[in-house]
Short mmCIF file of C-alpha atoms in Angstrom, two decimals:
data_model
loop_
_atom_site.label_atom_id
_atom_site.label_comp_id
_atom_site.label_asym_id
_atom_site.label_seq_id
_atom_site.Cartn_x
_atom_site.Cartn_y
_atom_site.Cartn_z
CA UNK A 1 0.00 0.00 0.00
CA UNK A 2 1.47 3.33 -1.06
CA UNK A 3 1.94 5.95 1.67
CA UNK A 4 2.20 9.74 1.47
CA UNK A 5 3.23 11.90 4.42
CA UNK A 6 1.99 15.47 4.17
CA UNK A 7 3.16 18.08 6.70
CA UNK A 8 0.57 20.87 6.81
CA UNK A 9 2.07 24.19 7.87
CA UNK A 10 0.54 27.64 8.07
CA UNK A 11 2.10 30.89 9.17
CA UNK A 12 -1.00 32.60 10.57
CA UNK A 13 -1.52 30.48 13.68
CA UNK A 14 -3.92 32.11 16.14
CA UNK A 15 -2.04 31.00 19.25
CA UNK A 16 1.47 31.25 17.85
CA UNK A 17 1.91 33.21 14.58
CA UNK A 18 4.92 32.13 12.54
CA UNK A 19 5.29 28.92 14.54
CA UNK A 20 6.67 26.74 11.68
CA UNK A 21 9.68 29.05 11.35
CA UNK A 22 10.54 29.19 15.06
CA UNK A 23 14.14 27.95 15.59
CA UNK A 24 14.74 25.10 18.00
CA UNK A 25 18.24 24.41 19.33
CA UNK A 26 19.25 20.79 19.81
CA UNK A 27 21.87 19.03 21.91
CA UNK A 28 24.74 20.08 19.66
CA UNK A 29 23.78 23.76 19.78
CA UNK A 30 22.52 23.67 16.19
CA UNK A 31 19.31 25.57 15.53
CA UNK A 32 16.77 24.34 12.99
CA UNK A 33 13.26 25.59 12.36
CA UNK A 34 10.27 23.69 13.64
CA UNK A 35 9.20 22.82 10.08
CA UNK A 36 12.64 21.40 9.24
CA UNK A 37 12.68 19.27 12.36
CA UNK A 38 9.18 17.99 11.55
CA UNK A 39 10.27 17.19 7.98
CA UNK A 40 13.32 15.30 9.26
CA UNK A 41 11.03 13.33 11.58
CA UNK A 42 8.82 12.44 8.61
CA UNK A 43 11.79 11.37 6.51
CA UNK A 44 12.88 8.94 9.23
CA UNK A 45 9.67 6.90 8.88
CA UNK A 46 10.16 3.63 6.99
CA UNK A 47 7.89 2.40 4.21
CA UNK A 48 6.88 5.87 2.99
CA UNK A 49 6.77 6.68 -0.73
CA UNK A 50 6.71 10.50 -0.60
CA UNK A 51 7.03 13.33 1.95
CA UNK A 52 5.76 16.84 1.20
CA UNK A 53 5.25 20.09 3.08
CA UNK A 54 1.78 21.50 2.39
CA UNK A 55 1.47 25.24 2.91
CA UNK A 56 -0.15 28.43 1.59
CA UNK A 57 2.67 30.73 2.67
CA UNK A 58 5.69 31.72 0.57
CA UNK A 59 7.87 32.19 3.67
CA UNK A 60 7.31 28.58 4.67
CA UNK A 61 7.73 27.38 1.08
CA UNK A 62 11.05 29.19 0.71
CA UNK A 63 12.34 27.85 4.03
CA UNK A 64 11.24 24.29 3.23
CA UNK A 65 12.72 24.28 -0.26
CA UNK A 66 15.90 25.70 1.27
CA UNK A 67 16.48 22.57 3.33
CA UNK A 68 15.48 20.24 0.49
CA UNK A 69 11.81 19.50 1.11
CA UNK A 70 9.25 19.02 -1.64
CA UNK A 71 6.47 21.61 -1.25
CA UNK A 72 2.84 21.51 -2.36
CA UNK A 73 1.12 24.90 -2.36
CA UNK A 74 -2.45 24.82 -1.09
CA UNK A 75 -5.16 27.45 -0.79
CA UNK A 76 -5.57 29.94 2.05
CA UNK A 77 -9.12 28.68 2.61
CA UNK A 78 -8.02 25.42 4.24
CA UNK A 79 -9.41 25.54 7.77
CA UNK A 80 -7.13 22.93 9.31
CA UNK A 81 -4.41 20.41 8.58
CA UNK A 82 -6.80 17.70 7.45
CA UNK A 83 -8.32 19.97 4.78
CA UNK A 84 -4.80 20.95 3.71
CA UNK A 85 -3.76 17.30 3.42
CA UNK A 86 -6.87 16.56 1.36
CA UNK A 87 -6.01 19.38 -1.03
CA UNK A 88 -2.34 18.37 -1.22
CA UNK A 89 -3.31 14.78 -2.06
CA UNK A 90 -5.60 16.06 -4.81
CA UNK A 91 -2.91 18.40 -6.19
CA UNK A 92 -0.53 15.46 -6.39
CA UNK A 93 -3.09 13.55 -8.43
CA UNK A 94 -4.28 11.22 -5.65
CA UNK A 95 -3.57 7.53 -5.89
CA UNK A 96 -2.11 6.93 -2.43
CA UNK A 97 -3.61 4.18 -0.28
CA UNK A 98 -2.79 5.90 3.00
CA UNK A 99 -2.17 9.60 3.59
CA UNK A 100 -0.43 10.57 6.82
CA UNK A 101 -0.86 14.01 8.34
CA UNK A 102 2.26 14.67 10.40
CA UNK A 103 1.49 18.07 11.83
CA UNK A 104 4.34 20.53 11.78
CA UNK A 105 4.31 21.22 15.51
CA UNK A 106 5.48 17.79 16.70
CA UNK A 107 9.20 17.51 15.90
CA UNK A 108 9.74 14.94 18.67
CA UNK A 109 7.40 12.41 17.03
CA UNK A 110 9.35 9.11 16.95
CA UNK A 111 9.31 7.22 13.67
CA UNK A 112 7.70 4.18 15.29
CA UNK A 113 4.63 6.24 16.27
CA UNK A 114 3.92 6.75 12.57
CA UNK A 115 4.93 3.24 11.54
CA UNK A 116 2.65 1.70 14.19
CA UNK A 117 -0.13 4.05 13.11
CA UNK A 118 0.11 2.94 9.47
CA UNK A 119 0.17 -0.71 10.54
CA UNK A 120 -2.89 -0.16 12.72
CA UNK A 121 -4.92 1.43 9.94
CA UNK A 122 -3.96 -1.29 7.48
CA UNK A 123 -5.25 -3.90 9.94
CA UNK A 124 -8.61 -2.12 10.49
CA UNK A 125 -10.56 -2.02 7.20
CA UNK A 126 -13.60 -0.54 8.97
CA UNK A 127 -11.73 2.60 10.00
CA UNK A 128 -11.25 5.56 7.68
CA UNK A 129 -8.95 7.39 10.06
CA UNK A 130 -6.41 6.36 12.69
CA UNK A 131 -4.45 8.40 15.23
CA UNK A 132 -1.90 7.49 17.92
CA UNK A 133 -2.46 7.76 21.66
CA UNK A 134 0.17 7.57 24.36
CA UNK A 135 -0.60 6.63 27.96
CA UNK A 136 0.46 9.47 30.26
CA UNK A 137 2.71 8.79 33.20
CA UNK A 138 2.41 10.89 36.33
CA UNK A 139 4.83 13.56 35.11
CA UNK A 140 3.04 13.99 31.77
CA UNK A 141 -0.40 14.11 33.39
CA UNK A 142 0.71 16.64 35.99
CA UNK A 143 2.17 18.80 33.22
CA UNK A 144 -1.14 18.72 31.33
CA UNK A 145 -3.07 19.59 34.48
CA UNK A 146 -0.67 22.44 35.29
CA UNK A 147 -1.09 23.91 31.81
CA UNK A 148 -4.88 23.87 32.14
CA UNK A 149 -4.64 25.40 35.62
CA UNK A 150 -2.79 28.35 34.07
CA UNK A 151 -5.09 28.69 31.07
CA UNK A 152 -2.82 26.96 28.55
CA UNK A 153 -3.51 24.01 26.30
CA UNK A 154 -0.62 21.63 26.86
CA UNK A 155 -2.04 18.85 24.73
CA UNK A 156 -5.15 16.93 23.73
CA UNK A 157 -6.44 13.86 25.52
CA UNK A 158 -8.39 10.91 24.09
CA UNK A 159 -11.03 8.53 25.39
CA UNK A 160 -11.72 5.35 23.44
CA UNK A 161 -13.77 2.16 23.61
CA UNK A 162 -12.64 -1.43 24.07
CA UNK A 163 -12.33 -1.85 20.30
CA UNK A 164 -10.05 1.23 20.28
CA UNK A 165 -12.61 3.36 18.44
CA UNK A 166 -12.49 6.94 19.66
CA UNK A 167 -15.27 8.13 21.94
CA UNK A 168 -14.03 11.69 22.39
CA UNK A 169 -11.05 14.01 22.17
CA UNK A 170 -10.66 17.13 24.30
CA UNK A 171 -8.27 19.92 25.13
CA UNK A 172 -9.40 19.40 28.71
CA UNK A 173 -7.81 16.55 30.63
CA UNK A 174 -10.19 13.59 30.30
CA UNK A 175 -11.21 11.30 31.81
CA UNK A 176 -11.38 13.01 35.18
CA UNK A 177 -9.53 11.30 37.99
CA UNK A 178 -9.21 12.44 41.59
CA UNK A 179 -6.18 10.20 42.09
CA UNK A 180 -2.67 11.60 42.13
CA UNK A 181 0.19 10.00 40.24
CA UNK A 182 3.91 10.53 40.63
CA UNK A 183 6.85 10.18 38.27
CA UNK A 184 6.66 7.31 35.83
CA UNK A 185 3.48 5.79 37.32
CA UNK A 186 1.00 4.85 34.55
CA UNK A 187 -2.26 6.81 34.59
CA UNK A 188 -5.70 6.30 32.98
CA UNK A 189 -5.23 9.40 30.81
CA UNK A 190 -4.07 9.12 27.19
CA UNK A 191 -2.28 11.95 25.40
CA UNK A 192 -3.45 12.27 21.81
CA UNK A 193 -0.47 12.43 19.48
CA UNK A 194 -1.19 14.91 16.69
CA UNK A 195 -0.68 12.56 13.76
CA UNK A 196 -3.39 11.10 11.51
CA UNK A 197 -3.51 8.39 8.87
CA UNK A 198 -6.43 8.51 6.44
CA UNK A 199 -7.87 6.29 3.79
CA UNK A 200 -8.36 8.39 0.65
CA UNK A 201 -12.18 8.18 0.60
CA UNK A 202 -12.50 9.47 4.17
CA UNK A 203 -9.99 12.25 3.53
CA UNK A 204 -11.69 13.33 0.29
CA UNK A 205 -15.09 13.49 2.01
CA UNK A 206 -13.88 15.59 4.93
CA UNK A 207 -13.74 19.09 3.36
CA UNK A 208 -17.35 18.74 2.20
CA UNK A 209 -18.72 18.32 5.70
CA UNK A 210 -19.71 21.42 7.71
CA UNK A 211 -17.95 22.20 10.95
CA UNK A 212 -20.01 20.64 13.74
CA UNK A 213 -20.61 22.00 17.24
CA UNK A 214 -18.02 19.77 18.91
CA UNK A 215 -15.27 20.69 16.44
CA UNK A 216 -16.24 24.35 16.89
CA UNK A 217 -16.12 24.16 20.68
CA UNK A 218 -12.91 22.15 21.04
CA UNK A 219 -11.07 23.37 17.96
CA UNK A 220 -10.14 19.75 17.16
CA UNK A 221 -10.36 18.75 13.51
CA UNK A 222 -10.68 14.99 14.13
CA UNK A 223 -14.07 15.51 15.77
CA UNK A 224 -15.54 16.28 12.34
CA UNK A 225 -15.06 12.65 11.35
CA UNK A 226 -16.85 11.48 14.48
CA UNK A 227 -19.67 14.00 14.10
CA UNK A 228 -20.27 12.56 10.64
CA UNK A 229 -20.33 8.93 11.76
CA UNK A 230 -16.82 7.95 10.65
CA UNK A 231 -14.88 5.63 12.92
CA UNK A 232 -11.61 7.03 14.24
CA UNK A 233 -9.23 4.31 15.39
CA UNK A 234 -6.95 5.04 18.35
CA UNK A 235 -3.63 3.21 18.07
CA UNK A 236 -1.75 2.98 21.35
CA UNK A 237 1.96 3.59 20.92
CA UNK A 238 4.84 3.15 23.31
CA UNK A 239 7.25 5.86 24.34
CA UNK A 240 10.19 3.42 24.67
CA UNK A 241 11.88 5.91 26.95
CA UNK A 242 11.44 8.75 24.45
CA UNK A 243 9.93 12.02 25.60
CA UNK A 244 7.18 13.52 23.47
CA UNK A 245 5.66 16.99 23.43
CA UNK A 246 3.98 19.29 20.91
CA UNK A 247 4.84 22.93 20.38
CA UNK A 248 1.56 24.71 21.06
CA UNK A 249 2.68 27.84 22.90
CA UNK A 250 5.84 29.99 23.06
CA UNK A 251 6.36 28.56 26.55
CA UNK A 252 6.85 25.11 24.97
CA UNK A 253 10.06 26.11 23.16
CA UNK A 254 12.44 25.78 26.14
CA UNK A 255 10.63 22.60 27.23
CA UNK A 256 11.16 20.97 23.83
CA UNK A 257 14.76 22.18 23.61
CA UNK A 258 15.42 20.66 27.05
CA UNK A 259 13.89 17.37 25.88
CA UNK A 260 16.03 17.37 22.73
CA UNK A 261 19.14 18.01 24.81
CA UNK A 262 18.32 15.19 27.23
CA UNK A 263 17.78 12.78 24.32
CA UNK A 264 20.93 13.91 22.52
CA UNK A 265 18.99 15.04 19.44
CA UNK A 266 20.94 17.28 17.06
#
């Protein structure tokens, strides 16, 4: 099955304008932009036929082409990364069996997250969409709770059924638990990893659906699939000792740089 990875990137982010071009300094002291680090993460995934950056901004296009990425220009009307991936796939002429949306704000995404995601979707013919989830340990959960306490969105959490079909995604920390967890203690909360794998029919249908009330309230694009009766498969992935975090706010930059340093990432 042929696989395309598209990295949607826009300059005009509401929470963090210009985010794809923010420099991140790794363990060696070398600075690379967020979009370059995300592209390098995509290129490390095995079994992929093509990797492209999908954007509507010339600044991002110029930066991406400067470090050797293939760029697909998409329209300014795309409302989220899924719509941008759908347009990029169409611009490329379609034909891929699986399209992966590796969002440009997750440079710490390990290659096995994406590889396991692709494997999971291939094994679930009834699902049109799949996305990874990572069980939080005490440190990760406490970080999410601290962000919410201070009015920040530190990440998205997922709740899913026994067959791994998604029940809900939220920027709040769900499910609620009154228990406290320390250090590396496993918790009942799952961090949603911002990567998606789509079958082409589900992806092509997506832009034609109106934004529903849950997507509007949460600002989470994957809820549109669920609001239109499409099954979203949650694929649990393992950290294998690797730290993971998304760059959602300016305050996340030093956190991610510290993680890169601790993992020895360039």
